Tab-separated table of C-alpha atoms in Angstrom:
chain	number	residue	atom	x	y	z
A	1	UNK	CA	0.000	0.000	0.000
A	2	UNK	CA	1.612	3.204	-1.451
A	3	UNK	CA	0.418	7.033	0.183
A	4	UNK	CA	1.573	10.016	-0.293
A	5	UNK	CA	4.024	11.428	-2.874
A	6	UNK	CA	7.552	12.757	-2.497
A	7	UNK	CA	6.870	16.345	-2.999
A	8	UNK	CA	7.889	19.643	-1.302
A	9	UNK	CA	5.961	19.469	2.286
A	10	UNK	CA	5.579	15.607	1.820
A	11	UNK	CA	6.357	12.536	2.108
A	12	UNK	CA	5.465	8.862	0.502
A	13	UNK	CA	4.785	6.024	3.075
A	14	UNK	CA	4.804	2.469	1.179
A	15	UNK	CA	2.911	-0.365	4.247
A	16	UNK	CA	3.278	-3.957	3.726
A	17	UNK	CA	2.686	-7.026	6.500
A	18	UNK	CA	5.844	-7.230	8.609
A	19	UNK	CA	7.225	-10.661	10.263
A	20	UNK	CA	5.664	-10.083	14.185
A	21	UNK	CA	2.305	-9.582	14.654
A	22	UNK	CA	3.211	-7.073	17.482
A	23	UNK	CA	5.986	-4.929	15.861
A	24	UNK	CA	6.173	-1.971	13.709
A	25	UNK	CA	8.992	-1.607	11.651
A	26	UNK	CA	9.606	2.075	10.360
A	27	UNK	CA	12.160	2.903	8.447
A	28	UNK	CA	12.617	6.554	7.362
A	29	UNK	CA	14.948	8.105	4.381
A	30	UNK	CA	14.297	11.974	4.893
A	31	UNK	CA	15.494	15.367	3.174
A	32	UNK	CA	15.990	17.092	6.428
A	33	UNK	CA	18.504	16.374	8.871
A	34	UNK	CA	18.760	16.620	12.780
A	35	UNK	CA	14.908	15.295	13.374
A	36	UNK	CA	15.307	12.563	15.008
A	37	UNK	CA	14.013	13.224	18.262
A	38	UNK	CA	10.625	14.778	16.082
A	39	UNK	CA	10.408	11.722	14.121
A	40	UNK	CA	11.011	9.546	16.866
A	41	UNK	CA	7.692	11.377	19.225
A	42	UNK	CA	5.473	11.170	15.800
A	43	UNK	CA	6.342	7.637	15.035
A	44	UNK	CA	6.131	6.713	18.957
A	45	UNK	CA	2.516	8.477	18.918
A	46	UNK	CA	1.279	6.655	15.733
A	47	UNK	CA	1.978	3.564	17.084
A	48	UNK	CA	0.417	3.851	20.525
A	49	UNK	CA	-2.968	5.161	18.871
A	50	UNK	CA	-3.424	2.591	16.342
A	51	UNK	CA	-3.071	-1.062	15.730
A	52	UNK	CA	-0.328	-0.777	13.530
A	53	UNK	CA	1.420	-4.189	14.578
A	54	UNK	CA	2.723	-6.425	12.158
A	55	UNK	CA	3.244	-3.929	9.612
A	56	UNK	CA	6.682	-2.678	7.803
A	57	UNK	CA	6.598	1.282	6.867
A	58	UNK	CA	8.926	2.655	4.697
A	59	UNK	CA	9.442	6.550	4.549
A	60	UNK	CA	10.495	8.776	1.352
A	61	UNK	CA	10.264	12.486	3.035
A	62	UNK	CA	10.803	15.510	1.364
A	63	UNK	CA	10.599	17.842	4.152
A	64	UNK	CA	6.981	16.983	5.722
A	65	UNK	CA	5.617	18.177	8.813
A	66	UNK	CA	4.918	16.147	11.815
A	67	UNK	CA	0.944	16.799	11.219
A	68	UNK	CA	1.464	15.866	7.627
A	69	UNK	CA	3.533	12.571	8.657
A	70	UNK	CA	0.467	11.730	11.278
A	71	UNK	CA	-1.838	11.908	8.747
A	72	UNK	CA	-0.162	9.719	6.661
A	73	UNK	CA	1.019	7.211	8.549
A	74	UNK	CA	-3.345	6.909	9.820
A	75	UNK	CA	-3.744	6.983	6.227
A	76	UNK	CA	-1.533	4.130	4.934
A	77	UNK	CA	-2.658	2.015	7.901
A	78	UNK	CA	-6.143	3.028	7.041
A	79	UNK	CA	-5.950	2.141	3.619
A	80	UNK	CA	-4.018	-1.053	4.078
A	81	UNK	CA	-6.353	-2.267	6.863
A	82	UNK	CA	-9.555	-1.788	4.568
A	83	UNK	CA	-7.330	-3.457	1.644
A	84	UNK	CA	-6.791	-6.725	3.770
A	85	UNK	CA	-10.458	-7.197	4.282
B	1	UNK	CA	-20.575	22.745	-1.422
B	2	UNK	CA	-21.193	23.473	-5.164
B	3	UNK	CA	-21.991	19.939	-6.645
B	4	UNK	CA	-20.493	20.990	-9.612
B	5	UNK	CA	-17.086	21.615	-7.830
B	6	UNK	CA	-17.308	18.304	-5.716
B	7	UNK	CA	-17.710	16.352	-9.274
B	8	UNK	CA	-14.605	18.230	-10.556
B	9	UNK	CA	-11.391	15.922	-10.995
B	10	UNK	CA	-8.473	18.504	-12.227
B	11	UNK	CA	-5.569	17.083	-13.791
B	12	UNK	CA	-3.336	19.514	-13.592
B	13	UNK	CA	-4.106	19.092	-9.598
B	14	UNK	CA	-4.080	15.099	-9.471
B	15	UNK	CA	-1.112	12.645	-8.617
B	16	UNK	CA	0.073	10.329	-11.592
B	17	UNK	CA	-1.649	7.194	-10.243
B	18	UNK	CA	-4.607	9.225	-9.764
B	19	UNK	CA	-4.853	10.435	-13.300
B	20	UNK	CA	-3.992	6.806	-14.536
B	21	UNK	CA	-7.037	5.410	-12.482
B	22	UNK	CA	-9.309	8.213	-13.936
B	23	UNK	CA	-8.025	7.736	-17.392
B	24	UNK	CA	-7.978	4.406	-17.929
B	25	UNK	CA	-11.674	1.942	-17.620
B	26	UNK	CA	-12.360	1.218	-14.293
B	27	UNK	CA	-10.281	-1.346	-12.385
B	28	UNK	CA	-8.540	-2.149	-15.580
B	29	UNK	CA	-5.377	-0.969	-14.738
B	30	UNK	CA	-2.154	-3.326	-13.694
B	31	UNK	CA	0.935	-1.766	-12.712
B	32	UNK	CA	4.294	-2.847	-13.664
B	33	UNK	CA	7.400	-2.333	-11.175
B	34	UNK	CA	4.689	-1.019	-8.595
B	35	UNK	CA	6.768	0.687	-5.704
B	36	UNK	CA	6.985	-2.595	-3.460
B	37	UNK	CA	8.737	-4.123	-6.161
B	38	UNK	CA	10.735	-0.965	-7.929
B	39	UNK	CA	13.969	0.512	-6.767
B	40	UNK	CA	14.566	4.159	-5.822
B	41	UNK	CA	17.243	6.058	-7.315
B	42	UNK	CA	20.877	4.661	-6.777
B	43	UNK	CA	22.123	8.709	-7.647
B	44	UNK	CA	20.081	10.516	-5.121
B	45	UNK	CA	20.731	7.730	-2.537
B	46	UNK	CA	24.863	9.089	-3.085
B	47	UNK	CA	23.510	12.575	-2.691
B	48	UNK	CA	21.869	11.487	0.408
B	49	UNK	CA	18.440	12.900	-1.062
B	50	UNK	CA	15.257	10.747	-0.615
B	51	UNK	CA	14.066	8.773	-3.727
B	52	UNK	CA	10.525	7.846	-4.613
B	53	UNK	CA	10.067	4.031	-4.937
B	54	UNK	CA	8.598	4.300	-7.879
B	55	UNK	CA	11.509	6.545	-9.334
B	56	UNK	CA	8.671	9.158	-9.966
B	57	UNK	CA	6.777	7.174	-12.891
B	58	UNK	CA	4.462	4.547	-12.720
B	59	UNK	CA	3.620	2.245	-16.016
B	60	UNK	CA	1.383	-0.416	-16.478
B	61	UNK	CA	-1.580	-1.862	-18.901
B	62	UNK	CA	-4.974	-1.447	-18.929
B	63	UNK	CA	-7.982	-0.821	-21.052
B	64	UNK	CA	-9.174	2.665	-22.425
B	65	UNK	CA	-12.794	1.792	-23.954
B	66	UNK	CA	-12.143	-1.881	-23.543
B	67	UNK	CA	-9.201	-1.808	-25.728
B	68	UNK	CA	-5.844	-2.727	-24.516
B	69	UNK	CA	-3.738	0.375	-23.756
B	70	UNK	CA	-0.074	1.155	-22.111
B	71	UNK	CA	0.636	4.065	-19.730
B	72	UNK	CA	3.439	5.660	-18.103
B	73	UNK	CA	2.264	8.608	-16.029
B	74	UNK	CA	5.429	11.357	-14.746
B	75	UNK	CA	5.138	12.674	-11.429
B	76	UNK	CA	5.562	16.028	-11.299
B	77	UNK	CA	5.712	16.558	-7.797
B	78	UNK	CA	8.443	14.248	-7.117
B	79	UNK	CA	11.996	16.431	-8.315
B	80	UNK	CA	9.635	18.042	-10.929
B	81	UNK	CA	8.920	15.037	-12.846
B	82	UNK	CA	12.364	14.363	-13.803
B	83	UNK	CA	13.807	11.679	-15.388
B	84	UNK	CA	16.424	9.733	-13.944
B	85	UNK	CA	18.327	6.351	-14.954
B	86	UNK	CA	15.422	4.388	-13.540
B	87	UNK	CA	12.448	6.480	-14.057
B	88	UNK	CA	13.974	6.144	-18.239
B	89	UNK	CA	14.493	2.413	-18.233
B	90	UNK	CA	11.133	1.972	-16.883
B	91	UNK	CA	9.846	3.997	-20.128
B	92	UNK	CA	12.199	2.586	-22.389
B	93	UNK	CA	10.858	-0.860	-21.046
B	94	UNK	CA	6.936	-0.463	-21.591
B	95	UNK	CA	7.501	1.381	-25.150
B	96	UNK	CA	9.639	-1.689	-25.956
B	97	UNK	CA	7.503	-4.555	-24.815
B	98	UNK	CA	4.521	-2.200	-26.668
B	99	UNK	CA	6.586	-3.200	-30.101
B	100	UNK	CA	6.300	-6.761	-29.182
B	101	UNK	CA	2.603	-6.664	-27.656
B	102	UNK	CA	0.744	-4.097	-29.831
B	103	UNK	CA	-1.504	-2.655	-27.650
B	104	UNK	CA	-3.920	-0.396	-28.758
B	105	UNK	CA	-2.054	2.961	-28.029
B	106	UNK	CA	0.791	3.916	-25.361
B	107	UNK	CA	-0.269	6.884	-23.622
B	108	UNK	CA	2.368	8.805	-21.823
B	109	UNK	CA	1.004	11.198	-19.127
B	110	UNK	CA	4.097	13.642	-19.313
B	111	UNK	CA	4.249	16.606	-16.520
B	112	UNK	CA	8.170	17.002	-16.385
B	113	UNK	CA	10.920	19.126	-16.512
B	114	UNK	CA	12.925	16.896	-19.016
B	115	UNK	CA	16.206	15.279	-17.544
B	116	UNK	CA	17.150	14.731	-13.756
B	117	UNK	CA	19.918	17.592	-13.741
B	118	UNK	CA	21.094	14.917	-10.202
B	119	UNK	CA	22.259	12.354	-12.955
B	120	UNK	CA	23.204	13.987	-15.309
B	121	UNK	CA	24.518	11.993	-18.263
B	122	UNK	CA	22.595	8.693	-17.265
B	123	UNK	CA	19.442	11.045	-17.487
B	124	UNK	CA	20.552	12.268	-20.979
B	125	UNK	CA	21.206	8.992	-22.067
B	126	UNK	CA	17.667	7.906	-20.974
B	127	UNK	CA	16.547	10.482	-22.720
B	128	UNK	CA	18.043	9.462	-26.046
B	129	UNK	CA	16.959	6.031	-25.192
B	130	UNK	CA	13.013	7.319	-24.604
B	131	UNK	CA	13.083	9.360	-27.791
B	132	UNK	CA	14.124	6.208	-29.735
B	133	UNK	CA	11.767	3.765	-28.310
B	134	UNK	CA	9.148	6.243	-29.327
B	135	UNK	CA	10.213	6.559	-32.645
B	136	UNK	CA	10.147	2.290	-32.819
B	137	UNK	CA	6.971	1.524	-31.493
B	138	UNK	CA	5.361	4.538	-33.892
B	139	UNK	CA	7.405	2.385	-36.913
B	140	UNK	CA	5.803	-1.151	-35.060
B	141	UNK	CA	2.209	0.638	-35.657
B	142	UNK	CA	1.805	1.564	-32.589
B	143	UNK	CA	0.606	4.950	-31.751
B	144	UNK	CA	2.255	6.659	-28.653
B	145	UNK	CA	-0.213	9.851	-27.646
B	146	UNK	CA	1.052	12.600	-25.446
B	147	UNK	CA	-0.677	14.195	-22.740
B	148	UNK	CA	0.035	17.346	-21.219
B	149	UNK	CA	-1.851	19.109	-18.627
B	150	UNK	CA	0.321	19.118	-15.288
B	151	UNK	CA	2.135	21.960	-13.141
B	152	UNK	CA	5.312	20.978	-14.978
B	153	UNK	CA	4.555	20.714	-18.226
B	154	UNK	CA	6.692	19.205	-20.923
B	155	UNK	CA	10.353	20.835	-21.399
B	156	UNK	CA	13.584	19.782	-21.936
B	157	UNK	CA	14.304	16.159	-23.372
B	158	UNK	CA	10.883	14.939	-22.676
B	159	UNK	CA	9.641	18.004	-25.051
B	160	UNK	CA	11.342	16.668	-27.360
B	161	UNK	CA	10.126	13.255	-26.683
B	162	UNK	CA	5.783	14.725	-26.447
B	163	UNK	CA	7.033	16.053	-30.141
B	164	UNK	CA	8.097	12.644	-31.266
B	165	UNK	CA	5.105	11.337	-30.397
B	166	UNK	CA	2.081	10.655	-33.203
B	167	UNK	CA	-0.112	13.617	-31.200
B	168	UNK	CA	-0.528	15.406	-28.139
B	169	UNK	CA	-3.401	16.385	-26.275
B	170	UNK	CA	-3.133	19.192	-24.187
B	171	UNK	CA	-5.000	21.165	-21.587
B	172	UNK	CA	-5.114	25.518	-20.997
B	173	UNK	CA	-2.887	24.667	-18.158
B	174	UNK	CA	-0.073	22.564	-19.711
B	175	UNK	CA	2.619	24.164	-21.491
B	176	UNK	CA	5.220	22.823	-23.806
B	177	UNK	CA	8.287	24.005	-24.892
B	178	UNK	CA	12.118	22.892	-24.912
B	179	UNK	CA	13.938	25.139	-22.940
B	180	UNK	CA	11.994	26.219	-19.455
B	181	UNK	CA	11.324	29.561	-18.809
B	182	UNK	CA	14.100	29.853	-15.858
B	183	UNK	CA	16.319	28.237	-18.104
B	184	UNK	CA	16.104	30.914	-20.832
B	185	UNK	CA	16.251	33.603	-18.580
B	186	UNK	CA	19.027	32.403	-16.677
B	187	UNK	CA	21.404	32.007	-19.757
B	188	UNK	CA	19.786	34.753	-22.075
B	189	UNK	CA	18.831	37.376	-19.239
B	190	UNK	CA	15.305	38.735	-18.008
B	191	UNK	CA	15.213	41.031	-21.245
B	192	UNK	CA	14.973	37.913	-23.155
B	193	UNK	CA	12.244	36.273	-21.752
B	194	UNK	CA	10.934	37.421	-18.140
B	195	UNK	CA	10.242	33.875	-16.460
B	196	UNK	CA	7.856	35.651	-13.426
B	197	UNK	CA	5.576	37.376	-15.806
B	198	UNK	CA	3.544	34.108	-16.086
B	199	UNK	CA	0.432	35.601	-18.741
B	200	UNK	CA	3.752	35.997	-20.981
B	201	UNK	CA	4.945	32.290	-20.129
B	202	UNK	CA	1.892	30.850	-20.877
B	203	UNK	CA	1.186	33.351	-23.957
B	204	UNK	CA	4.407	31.087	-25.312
B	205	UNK	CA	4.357	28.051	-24.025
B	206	UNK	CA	0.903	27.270	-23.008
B	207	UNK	CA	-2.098	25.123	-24.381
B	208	UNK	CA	-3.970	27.209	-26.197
B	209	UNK	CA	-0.972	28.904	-27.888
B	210	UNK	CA	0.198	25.007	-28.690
B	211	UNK	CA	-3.393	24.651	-30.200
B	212	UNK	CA	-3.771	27.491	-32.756
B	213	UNK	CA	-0.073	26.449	-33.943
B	214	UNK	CA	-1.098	23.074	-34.555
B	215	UNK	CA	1.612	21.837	-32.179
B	216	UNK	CA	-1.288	19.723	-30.166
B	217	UNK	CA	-4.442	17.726	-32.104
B	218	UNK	CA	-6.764	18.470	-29.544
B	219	UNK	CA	-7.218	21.027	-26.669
B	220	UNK	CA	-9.083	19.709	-23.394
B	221	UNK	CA	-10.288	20.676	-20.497
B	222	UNK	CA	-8.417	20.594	-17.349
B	223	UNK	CA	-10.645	17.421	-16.536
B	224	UNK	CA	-9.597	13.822	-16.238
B	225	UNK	CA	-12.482	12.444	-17.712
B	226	UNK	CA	-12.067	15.307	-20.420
B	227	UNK	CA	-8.419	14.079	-21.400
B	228	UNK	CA	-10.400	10.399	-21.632
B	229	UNK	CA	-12.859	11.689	-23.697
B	230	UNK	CA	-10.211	13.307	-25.834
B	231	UNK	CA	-7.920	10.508	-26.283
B	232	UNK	CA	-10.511	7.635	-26.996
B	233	UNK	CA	-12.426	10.142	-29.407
B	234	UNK	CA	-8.826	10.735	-30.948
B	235	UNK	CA	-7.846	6.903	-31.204
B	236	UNK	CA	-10.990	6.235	-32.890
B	237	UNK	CA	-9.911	8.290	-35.923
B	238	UNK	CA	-6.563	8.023	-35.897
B	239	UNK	CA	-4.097	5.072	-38.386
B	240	UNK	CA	-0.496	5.675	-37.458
B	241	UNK	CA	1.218	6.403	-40.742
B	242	UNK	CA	4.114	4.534	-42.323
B	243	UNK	CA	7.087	6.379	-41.530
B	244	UNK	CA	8.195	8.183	-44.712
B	245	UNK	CA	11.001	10.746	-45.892
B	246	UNK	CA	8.239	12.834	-47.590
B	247	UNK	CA	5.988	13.152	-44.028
B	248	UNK	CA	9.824	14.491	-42.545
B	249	UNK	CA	9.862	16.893	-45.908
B	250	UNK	CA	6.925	18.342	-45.183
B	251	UNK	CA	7.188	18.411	-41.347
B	252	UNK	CA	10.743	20.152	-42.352
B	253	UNK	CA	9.214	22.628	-44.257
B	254	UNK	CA	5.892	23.455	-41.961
B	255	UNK	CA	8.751	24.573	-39.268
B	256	UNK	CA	10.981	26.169	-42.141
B	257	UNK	CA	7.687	28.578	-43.139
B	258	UNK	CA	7.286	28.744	-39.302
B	259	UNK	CA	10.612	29.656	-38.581
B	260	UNK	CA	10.538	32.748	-40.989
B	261	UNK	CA	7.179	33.667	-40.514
B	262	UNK	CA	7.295	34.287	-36.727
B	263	UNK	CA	11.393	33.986	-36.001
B	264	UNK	CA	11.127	37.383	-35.104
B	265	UNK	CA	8.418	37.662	-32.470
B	266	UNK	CA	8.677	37.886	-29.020
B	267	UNK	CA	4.966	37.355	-27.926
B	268	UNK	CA	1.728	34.867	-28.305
B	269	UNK	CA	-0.085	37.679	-29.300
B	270	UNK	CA	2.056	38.996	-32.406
B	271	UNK	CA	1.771	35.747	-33.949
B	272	UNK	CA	-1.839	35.047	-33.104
B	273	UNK	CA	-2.769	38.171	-34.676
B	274	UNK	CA	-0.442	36.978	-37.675
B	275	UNK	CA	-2.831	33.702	-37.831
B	276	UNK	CA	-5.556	35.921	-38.723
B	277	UNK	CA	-6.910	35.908	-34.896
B	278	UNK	CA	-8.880	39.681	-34.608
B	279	UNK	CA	-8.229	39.627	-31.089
B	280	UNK	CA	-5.679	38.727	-30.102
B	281	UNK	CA	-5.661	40.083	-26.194
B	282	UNK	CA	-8.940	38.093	-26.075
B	283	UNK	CA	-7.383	34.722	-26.827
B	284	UNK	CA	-6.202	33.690	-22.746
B	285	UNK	CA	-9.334	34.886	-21.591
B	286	UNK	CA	-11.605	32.296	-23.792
B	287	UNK	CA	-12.716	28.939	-22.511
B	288	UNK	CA	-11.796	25.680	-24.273
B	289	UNK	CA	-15.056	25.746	-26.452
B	290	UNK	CA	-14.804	29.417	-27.758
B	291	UNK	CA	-10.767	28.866	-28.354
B	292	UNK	CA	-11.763	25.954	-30.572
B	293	UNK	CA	-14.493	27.540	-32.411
B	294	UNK	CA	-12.207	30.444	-32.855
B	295	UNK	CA	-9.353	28.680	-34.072
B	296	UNK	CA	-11.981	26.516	-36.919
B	297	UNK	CA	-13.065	30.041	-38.082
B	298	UNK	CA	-9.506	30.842	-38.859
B	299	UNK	CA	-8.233	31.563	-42.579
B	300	UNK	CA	-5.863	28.372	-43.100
């Protein structure tokens, strides 16, 4: 499941079924440096409001927000979720 | 909200996959190299910039009026639709398997800049490549259609390639043109050609200006399901010619007689009002329907 484009302002998330059912894999390439601690609060946020275990995310960013990456990590899971049914 | 506005799908404002989905018959498309299975660029990777995983084009089959179709669709948004070493082999790929399979028509949803200044000669090369391929599935009878109606247009090698192409279908919004307006004013300075004055840019480069030279077949509306309309109504006519030396004669000599007639203008308008067009400051304030009517009324 592919969301998102890499654009100015966003980012492309790409979800597929990861090997444990109760980890989240994330791996993020990203445009801007010296984030981590951001990405590491938005990813750490996503993951304790949805049920996003057994997934793998991978990250193209070109510069997104943290309210823009929220969205579309709930919006990849969303989309991948209603896919698998 | 206006209904009107909630039934609007703009192409100029959609992704590539979405205009691909809207284009094509429902459900009908398949992607090839879809992201999961596509690499990103190995050249931004060294420049520590993030690739797409689709390398910023995504190709496939599917049917346009139940007949069997190819697409590649550019993503403009993604280093201005730029084509790198992958996003090329991926179009050199589907134009080449279209020689073998004979589909219908290859459609290529263009909305770039031309070549991925990042990698340099292996963009160039994919270029050359692209502009070949073109050329061989037109010679296997299969047409390749343009269409051009995103924020970043067609310039640089892949205006070339829209030109090699057996048509192009254009919206108001797309513009086409080799060298980019920044790129013109950079090396030729703002007296040459002022890249912010944007009536002027699209006075030059833009669809309707493409239309009444004859550069595009058909001029749509900035609609998804208008650029479907367009190219299945188009198809329906349309017999891809044998390649001949007297179809390059007279192509040579339409842009010879072009060349002198309007070399020396600097403006859409002067050579609109040349064409025989009465008013000419009129012509980017028309909608699609009055520019065409307008342009069938004119002396030929």
């Amino acid at each position: 499941m592919l969301c998102g484009v890499v654009g100015s302002g966003n980012l492309e998330i790409l979800l597929n079924a990861g090997d444990l059912p109760n980890q989240c894999v994330v791996e993020i390439k990203t445009a801007a440096r010296g984030f981590a601690d951001t990405w590491q609060a938005v990813i750490g946020a996503f993951a304790a409001a949805h049920p996003a275990g057994g997934t793998r995310i991978a990250i193209n960013d070109m510069g997104a927000t943290p309210a823009v990456v929220s969205l579309r990590l709930a919006q990849a899971l969303a989309e991948y979720q209603g896919g698998v049914q | 909200m206006n209904p009107s506005l909630a039934s609007r799908h703009s192409w100029f404002e959609a992704t590539a996959r979405k205009r691909v989905a809207g284009l094509l018959d429902p459900g009908s498309f398949s992607e090839v190299l879809p992201p999961a299975e596509s690499s990103p660029s190995p050249h931004l990777a060294k420049l520590d910039l993030p690739g797409a995983f689709d390398d910023g084009i995504v190709i496939g089959c599917g049917q346009l009026g139940k007949k069997p179709i190819f697409v590649a669709a550019q993503e403009g948004q993604f280093i201005g639709g730029a084509v790198g070493e992958i996003h090329g082999a991926k179009l050199v790929g589907l134009l080449k398997w279209a020689v073998r399979e004979k589909p219908a028509a290859v459609l290529l949803l263009i909305d770039s800049g031309g070549v991925r200044l990042h990698e340099a000669n292996a963009g160039l090369i994919a270029i050359s490549e692209i502009m070949r391929a073109v050329l061989a599935a037109r010679a296997a009878g299969v047409p390749v259609l343009a269409l051009i109606g995103g924020s970043c247009g067609a310039f640089g090698g892949m205006g070339i390639v829209a030109r090699l192409c057996s048509a192009i279908l254009m919206s108001e919004e797309g513009r086409l043109a080799l060298s980019g307006p920044e790129v013109i004013e950079t090396v030729a300075g703002v007296e040459e050609f002022d890249s912010k004055d944007r009536a002027l840019v699209w006075r030059v480069t833009g669809g309707k200006h493409r239309y009444l030279m004859g550069d595009c077949a058909m001029l749509v509306e900035d609609e998804i399901s208008a650029f479907r309309a367009a190219a299945t109504a188009f198809l329906a006519d349309w017999q891809e010619p044998t390649p001949s030396v007297g179809l390059l004669r007279a192509t040579q000599r339409q842009l010879e007689h072009r060349l002198t007639a309007y070399g020396a203008y600097r403006d859409g308008l002067q050579i609109w009002a040349e064409l025989g067009v009465k008013n000419p400051e009129s012509v980017p304030l028309l909608d699609r329907d009055s520019l065409v009517a307008l342009k069938e009324g004119l002396p030929t």
